[in-house]
CSV table of N, CA and C in Angstrom, one decimal:
chain,number,residue,atom,x,y,z
A,10,MET,N,-4.3,8.8,-3.8
A,10,MET,CA,-4.0,8.8,-2.3
A,10,MET,C,-3.5,7.5,-1.9
A,11,LEU,N,-2.3,7.5,-1.4
A,11,LEU,CA,-1.6,6.3,-1.0
A,11,LEU,C,-1.8,6.0,0.5
A,12,PHE,N,-2.1,4.8,0.8
A,12,PHE,CA,-2.4,4.4,2.2
A,12,PHE,C,-1.2,3.5,2.6
A,13,SER,N,-0.2,4.0,3.2
A,13,SER,CA,0.9,3.2,3.6
A,13,SER,C,1.8,3.9,4.6
A,14,THR,N,2.0,3.3,5.7
A,14,THR,CA,3.0,3.8,6.7
A,14,THR,C,3.6,2.6,7.3
A,15,HIS,N,4.7,2.8,8.0
A,15,HIS,CA,5.4,1.6,8.7
A,15,HIS,C,4.7,1.2,10.0
A,16,VAL,N,4.5,0.0,10.2
A,16,VAL,CA,4.0,-0.6,11.5
A,16,VAL,C,5.0,-1.6,11.9
A,17,PHE,N,6.0,-1.2,12.8
A,17,PHE,CA,7.1,-2.0,13.1
A,17,PHE,C,6.7,-2.9,14.3
A,18,ALA,N,5.9,-2.5,15.2
A,18,ALA,CA,5.6,-3.3,16.5
A,18,ALA,C,5.1,-4.6,16.2
A,19,ASP,N,4.1,-4.7,15.3
A,19,ASP,CA,3.5,-6.0,15.0
A,19,ASP,C,3.4,-6.1,13.5
A,20,PRO,N,4.5,-6.7,12.9
A,20,PRO,CA,4.5,-6.8,11.4
A,20,PRO,C,3.4,-7.6,10.8
A,21,LEU,N,2.8,-8.5,11.5
A,21,LEU,CA,1.7,-9.3,10.9
A,21,LEU,C,0.4,-8.6,11.3
A,22,GLN,N,-0.3,-8.1,10.3
A,22,GLN,CA,-1.6,-7.4,10.5
A,22,GLN,C,-2.7,-8.5,10.3
A,23,LYS,N,-3.6,-8.6,11.3
A,23,LYS,CA,-4.7,-9.5,11.2
A,23,LYS,C,-5.7,-9.0,10.3
A,24,SER,N,-6.5,-9.9,9.7
A,24,SER,CA,-7.5,-9.5,8.7
A,24,SER,C,-8.5,-8.6,9.3
A,25,GLU,N,-8.9,-8.8,10.5
A,25,GLU,CA,-9.9,-7.9,11.1
A,25,GLU,C,-9.4,-6.5,11.3
A,26,ASP,N,-8.1,-6.3,11.6
A,26,ASP,CA,-7.5,-5.0,11.7
A,26,ASP,C,-7.4,-4.3,10.3
A,27,ILE,N,-7.1,-5.1,9.3
A,27,ILE,CA,-7.1,-4.6,7.9
A,27,ILE,C,-8.5,-4.1,7.5
A,28,VAL,N,-9.5,-4.9,7.8
A,28,VAL,CA,-10.9,-4.6,7.4
A,28,VAL,C,-11.2,-3.3,8.1
A,29,LYS,N,-11.0,-3.2,9.4
A,29,LYS,CA,-11.3,-2.0,10.2
A,29,LYS,C,-10.6,-0.8,9.6
A,30,PHE,N,-9.4,-0.9,9.3
A,30,PHE,CA,-8.6,0.2,8.8
A,30,PHE,C,-9.2,0.7,7.5
A,31,PHE,N,-9.3,-0.2,6.5
A,31,PHE,CA,-9.8,0.2,5.2
A,31,PHE,C,-11.3,0.6,5.2
A,32,ALA,N,-12.1,0.0,6.0
A,32,ALA,CA,-13.5,0.4,6.1
A,32,ALA,C,-13.5,1.8,6.6
A,33,GLY,N,-12.6,2.2,7.5
A,33,GLY,CA,-12.6,3.6,8.0
A,33,GLY,C,-12.1,4.6,6.9
A,34,GLN,N,-11.6,4.1,5.8
A,34,GLN,CA,-11.1,5.0,4.8
A,34,GLN,C,-12.2,5.3,3.7
A,35,SER,N,-13.4,4.9,4.0
A,35,SER,CA,-14.5,5.0,3.0
A,35,SER,C,-14.9,6.4,2.7
A,36,ASN,N,-14.6,7.4,3.6
A,36,ASN,CA,-14.9,8.8,3.3
A,36,ASN,C,-13.6,9.4,2.8
A,37,LEU,N,-13.3,9.2,1.6
A,37,LEU,CA,-12.0,9.7,1.0
A,37,LEU,C,-12.1,11.0,0.3
A,38,GLY,N,-13.3,11.6,0.2
A,38,GLY,CA,-13.5,12.8,-0.5
A,38,GLY,C,-12.8,14.0,0.3
A,39,ALA,N,-12.7,15.1,-0.4
A,39,ALA,CA,-12.1,16.3,0.2
A,39,ALA,C,-13.1,16.8,1.3
A,40,SER,N,-12.6,17.1,2.4
A,40,SER,CA,-13.5,17.6,3.5
A,40,SER,C,-13.7,19.1,3.2
A,41,ARG,N,-14.9,19.6,3.7
A,41,ARG,CA,-15.2,21.0,3.6
A,41,ARG,C,-15.4,21.5,5.0
A,42,GLY,N,-15.0,22.7,5.1
A,42,GLY,CA,-15.2,23.3,6.4
A,42,GLY,C,-14.9,24.8,6.3
A,43,ILE,N,-15.1,25.5,7.4
A,43,ILE,CA,-14.8,26.9,7.6
A,43,ILE,C,-13.8,27.1,8.6
A,44,CYS,N,-12.8,27.9,8.3
A,44,CYS,CA,-11.8,28.2,9.3
A,44,CYS,C,-11.9,29.6,9.6
A,45,VAL,N,-12.0,29.9,10.9
A,45,VAL,CA,-12.1,31.2,11.4
A,45,VAL,C,-10.7,31.6,11.9
A,46,GLY,N,-10.1,32.6,11.3
A,46,GLY,CA,-8.8,33.1,11.7
A,46,GLY,C,-8.1,33.7,10.5
A,47,THR,N,-6.9,34.1,10.6
A,47,THR,CA,-6.1,34.7,9.5
A,47,THR,C,-5.8,33.6,8.5
A,48,GLU,N,-5.4,34.0,7.3
A,48,GLU,CA,-5.1,33.0,6.3
A,48,GLU,C,-3.9,32.1,6.8
A,49,GLU,N,-2.9,32.7,7.4
A,49,GLU,CA,-1.8,31.9,7.9
A,49,GLU,C,-2.3,30.9,9.0
A,50,GLU,N,-3.2,31.3,9.9
A,50,GLU,CA,-3.7,30.4,10.9
A,50,GLU,C,-4.4,29.2,10.3
A,51,CYS,N,-5.3,29.5,9.3
A,51,CYS,CA,-6.0,28.5,8.7
A,51,CYS,C,-5.1,27.5,7.9
A,52,LYS,N,-4.1,28.0,7.2
A,52,LYS,CA,-3.2,27.2,6.4
A,52,LYS,C,-2.4,26.3,7.4
A,53,SER,N,-2.0,26.9,8.5
A,53,SER,CA,-1.2,26.1,9.5
A,53,SER,C,-2.1,25.0,10.1
A,54,LYS,N,-3.3,25.3,10.4
A,54,LYS,CA,-4.2,24.3,11.0
A,54,LYS,C,-4.5,23.2,10.0
A,55,ALA,N,-4.7,23.5,8.7
A,55,ALA,CA,-4.9,22.5,7.7
A,55,ALA,C,-3.7,21.6,7.5
A,56,GLU,N,-2.5,22.2,7.5
A,56,GLU,CA,-1.3,21.4,7.4
A,56,GLU,C,-1.1,20.5,8.6
A,57,LYS,N,-1.4,21.0,9.8
A,57,LYS,CA,-1.3,20.2,11.0
A,57,LYS,C,-2.3,19.0,11.0
A,58,ASP,N,-3.6,19.3,10.6
A,58,ASP,CA,-4.6,18.3,10.5
A,58,ASP,C,-4.2,17.2,9.5
A,59,GLY,N,-3.7,17.6,8.4
A,59,GLY,CA,-3.2,16.6,7.4
A,59,GLY,C,-2.1,15.8,7.9
A,60,ALA,N,-1.2,16.4,8.6
A,60,ALA,CA,0.0,15.6,9.1
A,60,ALA,C,-0.4,14.7,10.2
A,61,THR,N,-1.4,14.9,11.0
A,61,THR,CA,-1.7,14.1,12.1
A,61,THR,C,-2.7,12.9,11.8
A,62,GLN,N,-3.3,12.9,10.6
A,62,GLN,CA,-4.1,11.8,10.2
A,62,GLN,C,-3.3,10.6,9.9
A,63,LYS,N,-3.8,9.5,10.3
A,63,LYS,CA,-3.1,8.2,10.1
A,63,LYS,C,-3.1,8.0,8.6
A,64,GLY,N,-2.0,7.8,8.0
A,64,GLY,CA,-1.9,7.7,6.5
A,64,GLY,C,-2.2,6.3,6.0
A,65,GLY,N,-1.9,5.3,6.7
A,65,GLY,CA,-2.2,4.0,6.1
A,65,GLY,C,-1.8,2.8,6.9
A,66,LEU,N,-1.8,1.7,6.2
A,66,LEU,CA,-1.5,0.4,6.8
A,66,LEU,C,-0.5,-0.3,5.9
A,67,ASP,N,0.6,-0.6,6.5
A,67,ASP,CA,1.7,-1.2,5.8
A,67,ASP,C,1.7,-2.7,5.9
A,68,MET,N,1.6,-3.4,4.8
A,68,MET,CA,1.6,-4.9,4.8
A,68,MET,C,3.0,-5.4,4.8
A,69,MET,N,4.0,-4.6,4.6
A,69,MET,CA,5.4,-5.0,4.6
A,69,MET,C,5.7,-6.1,3.6
A,70,ILE,N,5.2,-6.0,2.4
A,70,ILE,CA,5.5,-7.0,1.4
A,70,ILE,C,6.8,-6.6,0.7
A,71,ASN,N,7.9,-7.2,1.1
A,71,ASN,CA,9.2,-6.8,0.6
A,71,ASN,C,9.8,-8.0,-0.2
A,72,PHE,N,10.7,-7.7,-1.1
A,72,PHE,CA,11.3,-8.7,-2.0
A,72,PHE,C,12.8,-8.7,-1.9
A,73,ALA,N,13.4,-9.8,-2.2
A,73,ALA,CA,14.9,-9.9,-2.3
A,73,ALA,C,15.3,-9.2,-3.6
A,74,LEU,N,16.6,-8.9,-3.6
A,74,LEU,CA,17.2,-8.2,-4.8
A,74,LEU,C,16.9,-8.9,-6.1
A,75,ASP,N,16.4,-8.2,-7.1
A,75,ASP,CA,16.2,-8.8,-8.4
A,75,ASP,C,15.2,-9.9,-8.4
A,76,SER,N,14.2,-9.9,-7.5
A,76,SER,CA,13.2,-10.9,-7.4
A,76,SER,C,11.8,-10.4,-7.3
A,77,ALA,N,10.9,-11.2,-7.9
A,77,ALA,CA,9.4,-10.9,-7.7
A,77,ALA,C,8.8,-12.1,-7.0
A,78,GLN,N,9.6,-13.0,-6.4
A,78,GLN,CA,9.1,-14.2,-5.7
A,78,GLN,C,8.6,-13.8,-4.3
A,79,LEU,N,7.5,-14.3,-3.9
A,79,LEU,CA,6.9,-14.1,-2.6
A,79,LEU,C,7.6,-15.0,-1.6
A,80,ASP,N,8.2,-14.5,-0.5
A,80,ASP,CA,8.7,-15.4,0.5
A,80,ASP,C,7.6,-15.8,1.5
A,81,GLN,N,7.9,-16.6,2.4
A,81,GLN,CA,6.9,-17.1,3.4
A,81,GLN,C,6.3,-16.0,4.2
A,82,THR,N,7.1,-15.0,4.6
A,82,THR,CA,6.6,-13.9,5.4
A,82,THR,C,5.5,-13.1,4.5
A,83,ALA,N,5.9,-12.9,3.3
A,83,ALA,CA,4.9,-12.2,2.4
A,83,ALA,C,3.7,-13.0,2.2
A,84,ARG,N,3.8,-14.3,2.0
A,84,ARG,CA,2.6,-15.1,1.8
A,84,ARG,C,1.7,-15.1,3.1
A,85,THR,N,2.3,-15.1,4.3
A,85,THR,CA,1.5,-15.0,5.5
A,85,THR,C,0.8,-13.7,5.6
A,86,GLU,N,1.5,-12.6,5.3
A,86,GLU,CA,0.8,-11.3,5.3
A,86,GLU,C,-0.3,-11.2,4.2
A,87,LEU,N,0.0,-11.7,3.1
A,87,LEU,CA,-1.0,-11.7,2.0
A,87,LEU,C,-2.2,-12.6,2.3
A,88,ASP,N,-2.0,-13.7,3.0
A,88,ASP,CA,-3.2,-14.5,3.4
A,88,ASP,C,-4.1,-13.7,4.2
A,89,GLU,N,-3.6,-12.9,5.2
A,89,GLU,CA,-4.5,-12.1,6.0
A,89,GLU,C,-5.1,-11.0,5.1
A,90,PHE,N,-4.4,-10.4,4.2
A,90,PHE,CA,-4.9,-9.4,3.3
A,90,PHE,C,-6.1,-9.9,2.5
A,91,ALA,N,-5.9,-11.1,2.0
A,91,ALA,CA,-6.9,-11.8,1.1
A,91,ALA,C,-8.2,-12.0,2.0
A,92,LYS,N,-8.0,-12.5,3.2
A,92,LYS,CA,-9.2,-12.7,4.1
A,92,LYS,C,-9.9,-11.4,4.3
A,93,ALA,N,-9.2,-10.3,4.5
A,93,ALA,CA,-9.8,-9.0,4.7
A,93,ALA,C,-10.5,-8.5,3.5
A,94,LEU,N,-10.0,-8.7,2.3
A,94,LEU,CA,-10.6,-8.3,1.1
A,94,LEU,C,-11.9,-9.0,0.7
A,95,LYS,N,-12.0,-10.3,1.3
A,95,LYS,CA,-13.2,-11.1,1.0
A,95,LYS,C,-14.3,-10.7,2.0
A,96,ASP,N,-14.0,-9.9,3.0
A,96,ASP,CA,-15.0,-9.5,4.0
A,96,ASP,C,-16.0,-8.6,3.4
A,97,ASN,N,-17.3,-8.8,3.8
A,97,ASN,CA,-18.4,-8.0,3.2
A,97,ASN,C,-18.2,-6.5,3.4
A,98,ARG,N,-17.5,-6.1,4.5
A,98,ARG,CA,-17.3,-4.6,4.7
A,98,ARG,C,-16.4,-4.0,3.7
A,99,LEU,N,-15.6,-4.8,3.0
A,99,LEU,CA,-14.7,-4.2,2.0
A,99,LEU,C,-15.1,-4.6,0.6
A,100,SER,N,-16.3,-5.2,0.4
A,100,SER,CA,-16.7,-5.8,-0.9
A,100,SER,C,-16.8,-4.7,-2.0
A,101,THR,N,-17.0,-3.5,-1.6
A,101,THR,CA,-17.2,-2.4,-2.6
A,101,THR,C,-15.8,-1.7,-3.0
A,102,PHE,N,-14.8,-2.1,-2.3
A,102,PHE,CA,-13.5,-1.5,-2.6
A,102,PHE,C,-12.7,-2.2,-3.6
A,103,SER,N,-12.0,-1.4,-4.5
A,103,SER,CA,-11.0,-2.0,-5.4
A,103,SER,C,-9.7,-1.4,-5.0
A,104,PHE,N,-8.6,-2.1,-5.3
A,104,PHE,CA,-7.3,-1.8,-4.8
A,104,PHE,C,-6.3,-1.7,-6.0
A,105,VAL,N,-5.3,-0.8,-5.8
A,105,VAL,CA,-4.2,-0.7,-6.7
A,105,VAL,C,-3.0,-1.4,-6.0
A,106,VAL,N,-2.4,-2.3,-6.7
A,106,VAL,CA,-1.3,-3.0,-6.1
A,106,VAL,C,0.0,-2.4,-6.8
A,107,GLU,N,0.8,-1.6,-6.1
A,107,GLU,CA,1.9,-0.9,-6.6
A,107,GLU,C,3.2,-1.6,-6.3
A,108,GLY,N,3.9,-2.0,-7.4
A,108,GLY,CA,5.2,-2.6,-7.3
A,108,GLY,C,6.3,-1.5,-7.3
A,109,HIS,N,7.4,-1.7,-6.5
A,109,HIS,CA,8.5,-0.7,-6.4
A,109,HIS,C,9.8,-1.5,-6.4
A,110,THR,N,10.9,-0.7,-6.8
A,110,THR,CA,12.2,-1.3,-6.7
A,110,THR,C,13.1,-0.3,-6.0
A,111,ASP,N,14.3,-0.8,-5.7
A,111,ASP,CA,15.4,0.1,-5.3
A,111,ASP,C,16.0,0.7,-6.5
A,112,ALA,N,17.1,1.4,-6.4
A,112,ALA,CA,17.7,2.1,-7.5
A,112,ALA,C,18.7,1.2,-8.3
A,113,THR,N,18.9,-0.1,-7.9
A,113,THR,CA,19.8,-1.0,-8.6
A,113,THR,C,19.2,-1.3,-9.9
A,114,GLY,N,20.0,-1.1,-11.0
A,114,GLY,CA,19.5,-1.5,-12.3
A,114,GLY,C,19.1,-0.3,-13.1
A,115,THR,N,18.8,-0.5,-14.4
A,115,THR,CA,18.3,0.5,-15.3
A,115,THR,C,16.9,0.9,-15.0
A,116,ASP,N,16.5,2.0,-15.5
A,116,ASP,CA,15.1,2.5,-15.3
A,116,ASP,C,14.1,1.4,-16.0
A,117,SER,N,14.5,1.0,-17.2
A,117,SER,CA,13.7,0.1,-17.9
A,117,SER,C,13.5,-1.3,-17.2
A,118,TYR,N,14.7,-1.8,-16.7
A,118,TYR,CA,14.6,-3.1,-16.0
A,118,TYR,C,13.8,-2.9,-14.7
A,119,ASN,N,14.0,-1.8,-14.0
A,119,ASN,CA,13.3,-1.6,-12.7
A,119,ASN,C,11.8,-1.5,-13.0
A,120,GLN,N,11.4,-0.9,-14.1
A,120,GLN,CA,10.0,-0.8,-14.4
A,120,GLN,C,9.4,-2.1,-14.6
A,121,GLY,N,10.0,-3.0,-15.3
A,121,GLY,CA,9.5,-4.4,-15.6
A,121,GLY,C,9.5,-5.2,-14.3
A,122,LEU,N,10.6,-5.1,-13.5
A,122,LEU,CA,10.6,-5.8,-12.2
A,122,LEU,C,9.5,-5.4,-11.2
A,123,SER,N,9.3,-4.1,-11.2
A,123,SER,CA,8.2,-3.6,-10.3
A,123,SER,C,6.9,-4.1,-10.7
A,124,GLN,N,6.7,-4.1,-12.1
A,124,GLN,CA,5.4,-4.6,-12.6
A,124,GLN,C,5.2,-6.1,-12.3
A,125,ARG,N,6.3,-6.9,-12.4
A,125,ARG,CA,6.3,-8.3,-12.0
A,125,ARG,C,6.0,-8.5,-10.5
A,126,ARG,N,6.5,-7.7,-9.7
A,126,ARG,CA,6.2,-7.7,-8.3
A,126,ARG,C,4.8,-7.5,-8.0
A,127,ALA,N,4.2,-6.4,-8.6
A,127,ALA,CA,2.8,-6.1,-8.4
A,127,ALA,C,1.9,-7.3,-8.9
A,128,GLN,N,2.3,-7.8,-10.1
A,128,GLN,CA,1.5,-8.9,-10.6
A,128,GLN,C,1.6,-10.2,-9.8
A,129,SER,N,2.8,-10.4,-9.1
A,129,SER,CA,2.9,-11.6,-8.3
A,129,SER,C,2.0,-11.5,-7.1
A,130,VAL,N,1.9,-10.3,-6.5
A,130,VAL,CA,1.0,-10.1,-5.3
A,130,VAL,C,-0.5,-10.2,-5.8
A,131,ALA,N,-0.8,-9.6,-6.9
A,131,ALA,CA,-2.2,-9.7,-7.4
A,131,ALA,C,-2.6,-11.1,-7.7
A,132,ALA,N,-1.7,-11.9,-8.3
A,132,ALA,CA,-1.9,-13.3,-8.6
A,132,ALA,C,-2.2,-14.1,-7.3
A,133,PHE,N,-1.4,-13.8,-6.3
A,133,PHE,CA,-1.5,-14.5,-5.1
A,133,PHE,C,-2.9,-14.2,-4.5
A,134,LEU,N,-3.3,-12.9,-4.5
A,134,LEU,CA,-4.6,-12.6,-3.9
A,134,LEU,C,-5.7,-13.2,-4.7
A,135,THR,N,-5.6,-13.2,-6.0
A,135,THR,CA,-6.6,-13.8,-6.9
A,135,THR,C,-6.7,-15.3,-6.6
A,136,ALA,N,-5.6,-16.0,-6.5
A,136,ALA,CA,-5.6,-17.4,-6.2
A,136,ALA,C,-6.2,-17.7,-4.8
A,137,ASN,N,-6.2,-16.7,-3.9
A,137,ASN,CA,-6.8,-16.9,-2.6
A,137,ASN,C,-8.2,-16.3,-2.5
A,138,GLY,N,-8.9,-16.2,-3.6
A,138,GLY,CA,-10.3,-15.8,-3.6
A,138,GLY,C,-10.7,-14.4,-3.8
A,139,VAL,N,-9.8,-13.5,-4.1
A,139,VAL,CA,-10.1,-12.1,-4.3
A,139,VAL,C,-10.4,-12.0,-5.8
A,140,GLN,N,-11.5,-11.3,-6.1
A,140,GLN,CA,-11.8,-11.1,-7.5
A,140,GLN,C,-10.8,-10.3,-8.2
A,141,SER,N,-10.3,-10.7,-9.4
A,141,SER,CA,-9.3,-10.0,-10.1
A,141,SER,C,-9.7,-8.7,-10.6
A,142,THR,N,-11.0,-8.5,-10.8
A,142,THR,CA,-11.5,-7.2,-11.2
A,142,THR,C,-11.4,-6.1,-10.1
A,143,ARG,N,-11.1,-6.5,-8.9
A,143,ARG,CA,-10.9,-5.6,-7.8
A,143,ARG,C,-9.5,-5.1,-7.6
A,144,LEU,N,-8.6,-5.7,-8.4
A,144,LEU,CA,-7.2,-5.4,-8.3
A,144,LEU,C,-6.6,-4.9,-9.6
A,145,GLU,N,-5.8,-3.9,-9.4
A,145,GLU,CA,-5.0,-3.3,-10.6
A,145,GLU,C,-3.6,-3.3,-10.2
A,146,ALA,N,-2.8,-4.1,-10.9
A,146,ALA,CA,-1.3,-4.2,-10.6
A,146,ALA,C,-0.6,-3.2,-11.5
A,147,ILE,N,0.2,-2.3,-10.9
A,147,ILE,CA,1.0,-1.4,-11.7
A,147,ILE,C,2.4,-1.4,-11.1
A,148,GLY,N,3.4,-1.1,-12.0
A,148,GLY,CA,4.8,-1.0,-11.6
A,148,GLY,C,5.2,0.4,-11.6
A,149,LEU,N,5.9,0.9,-10.6
A,149,LEU,CA,6.3,2.3,-10.5
A,149,LEU,C,7.9,2.4,-10.5
A,150,GLY,N,8.5,1.2,-10.7
A,150,GLY,CA,10.0,1.2,-10.8
A,150,GLY,C,10.6,1.8,-9.5
A,151,LYS,N,11.7,2.6,-9.7
A,151,LYS,CA,12.4,3.2,-8.5
A,151,LYS,C,11.9,4.6,-8.3
A,152,SER,N,10.8,5.1,-8.9
A,152,SER,CA,10.4,6.5,-8.8
A,152,SER,C,9.8,6.9,-7.5
A,153,HIS,N,9.4,6.0,-6.6
A,153,HIS,CA,8.9,6.4,-5.3
A,153,HIS,C,9.5,5.6,-4.2
A,154,PRO,N,10.8,6.0,-3.9
A,154,PRO,CA,11.4,5.2,-2.8
A,154,PRO,C,10.8,5.5,-1.4
A,155,ARG,N,10.8,4.5,-0.6
A,155,ARG,CA,10.2,4.7,0.7
A,155,ARG,C,11.1,5.4,1.7
A,156,VAL,N,12.4,5.2,1.5
A,156,VAL,CA,13.4,5.8,2.4
A,156,VAL,C,14.4,6.6,1.5
A,157,ALA,N,15.2,7.5,2.1
A,157,ALA,CA,16.0,8.4,1.4
A,157,ALA,C,17.1,7.7,0.6
A,158,ASN,N,17.7,6.6,1.2
A,158,ASN,CA,18.7,5.9,0.5
A,158,ASN,C,18.1,5.1,-0.7
A,159,PRO,N,18.3,5.4,-1.9
A,159,PRO,CA,17.6,4.8,-3.0
A,159,PRO,C,18.0,3.3,-3.2
A,160,TYR,N,19.1,2.9,-2.6
A,160,TYR,CA,19.5,1.5,-2.7
A,160,TYR,C,19.1,0.6,-1.5
A,161,ASP,N,18.4,1.2,-0.5
A,161,ASP,CA,17.9,0.5,0.7
A,161,ASP,C,17.0,-0.6,0.3
A,162,PRO,N,17.1,-1.8,0.8
A,162,PRO,CA,16.2,-2.9,0.5
A,162,PRO,C,14.7,-2.6,0.9
A,163,VAL,N,14.5,-1.7,1.8
A,163,VAL,CA,13.1,-1.4,2.1
A,163,VAL,C,12.3,-0.9,0.9
A,164,ASN,N,13.1,-0.3,-0.1
A,164,ASN,CA,12.4,0.2,-1.3
A,164,ASN,C,11.9,-0.9,-2.2
A,165,ARG,N,12.4,-2.1,-2.0
A,165,ARG,CA,11.9,-3.2,-2.9
A,165,ARG,C,10.7,-3.8,-2.3
A,166,ARG,N,9.5,-3.3,-2.7
A,166,ARG,CA,8.3,-3.6,-2.0
A,166,ARG,C,7.1,-3.5,-3.0
A,167,VAL,N,5.9,-4.0,-2.4
A,167,VAL,CA,4.6,-3.8,-3.0
A,167,VAL,C,3.8,-3.1,-2.0
A,168,GLU,N,3.0,-2.1,-2.4
A,168,GLU,CA,2.1,-1.4,-1.5
A,168,GLU,C,0.7,-1.5,-2.1
A,169,MET,N,-0.3,-1.6,-1.2
A,169,MET,CA,-1.7,-1.7,-1.7
A,169,MET,C,-2.4,-0.4,-1.2
A,170,ARG,N,-3.2,0.2,-2.1
A,170,ARG,CA,-4.0,1.3,-1.8
A,170,ARG,C,-5.4,1.2,-2.4
A,171,ILE,N,-6.3,1.9,-1.7
A,171,ILE,CA,-7.7,1.9,-2.3
A,171,ILE,C,-7.7,2.7,-3.6
A,172,ARG,N,-8.3,2.2,-4.6
A,172,ARG,CA,-8.5,2.9,-5.9
A,172,ARG,C,-9.6,3.9,-5.7
A,173,THR,N,-9.2,5.2,-5.8
A,173,THR,CA,-10.1,6.3,-5.6
A,173,THR,C,-10.7,6.9,-6.8
A,174,GLU,N,-10.2,6.5,-8.0
A,174,GLU,CA,-10.8,7.0,-9.2
A,174,GLU,C,-12.0,6.3,-9.6
């Protein structure tokens, strides 16, 4: 389950907002319930409910072309994320740090670059007091673009999600 959506109005998320968001994700299991109605009505309601739930919090950690270096904007965002992860309310959560690329380059190269991006973010968080055992850095290459244009710079990013396994 990936927790990520765009938040354009205020690109800098404060640590308290991050804590509140992820603390609210603590009930990640499948919900159970009874739907009264036809099969089509119940399916339609389930799809509508799933579509209206807030999917996540976007830290907007983006990278320059062919780079795994964190710029100042990324460092500022990650400072707030590190503060949030050190909060007692999130102490039981572990996170997957997912690196992504755009479609520029070969599959093999993009896989390695996305892994380096994820490791760069995880190393920054660890250097800022987050236990390394709570972070898993993985590279997904160009396989999960954020936008339809596979070459769009928005696809060069790292996303964080709660580890649910």
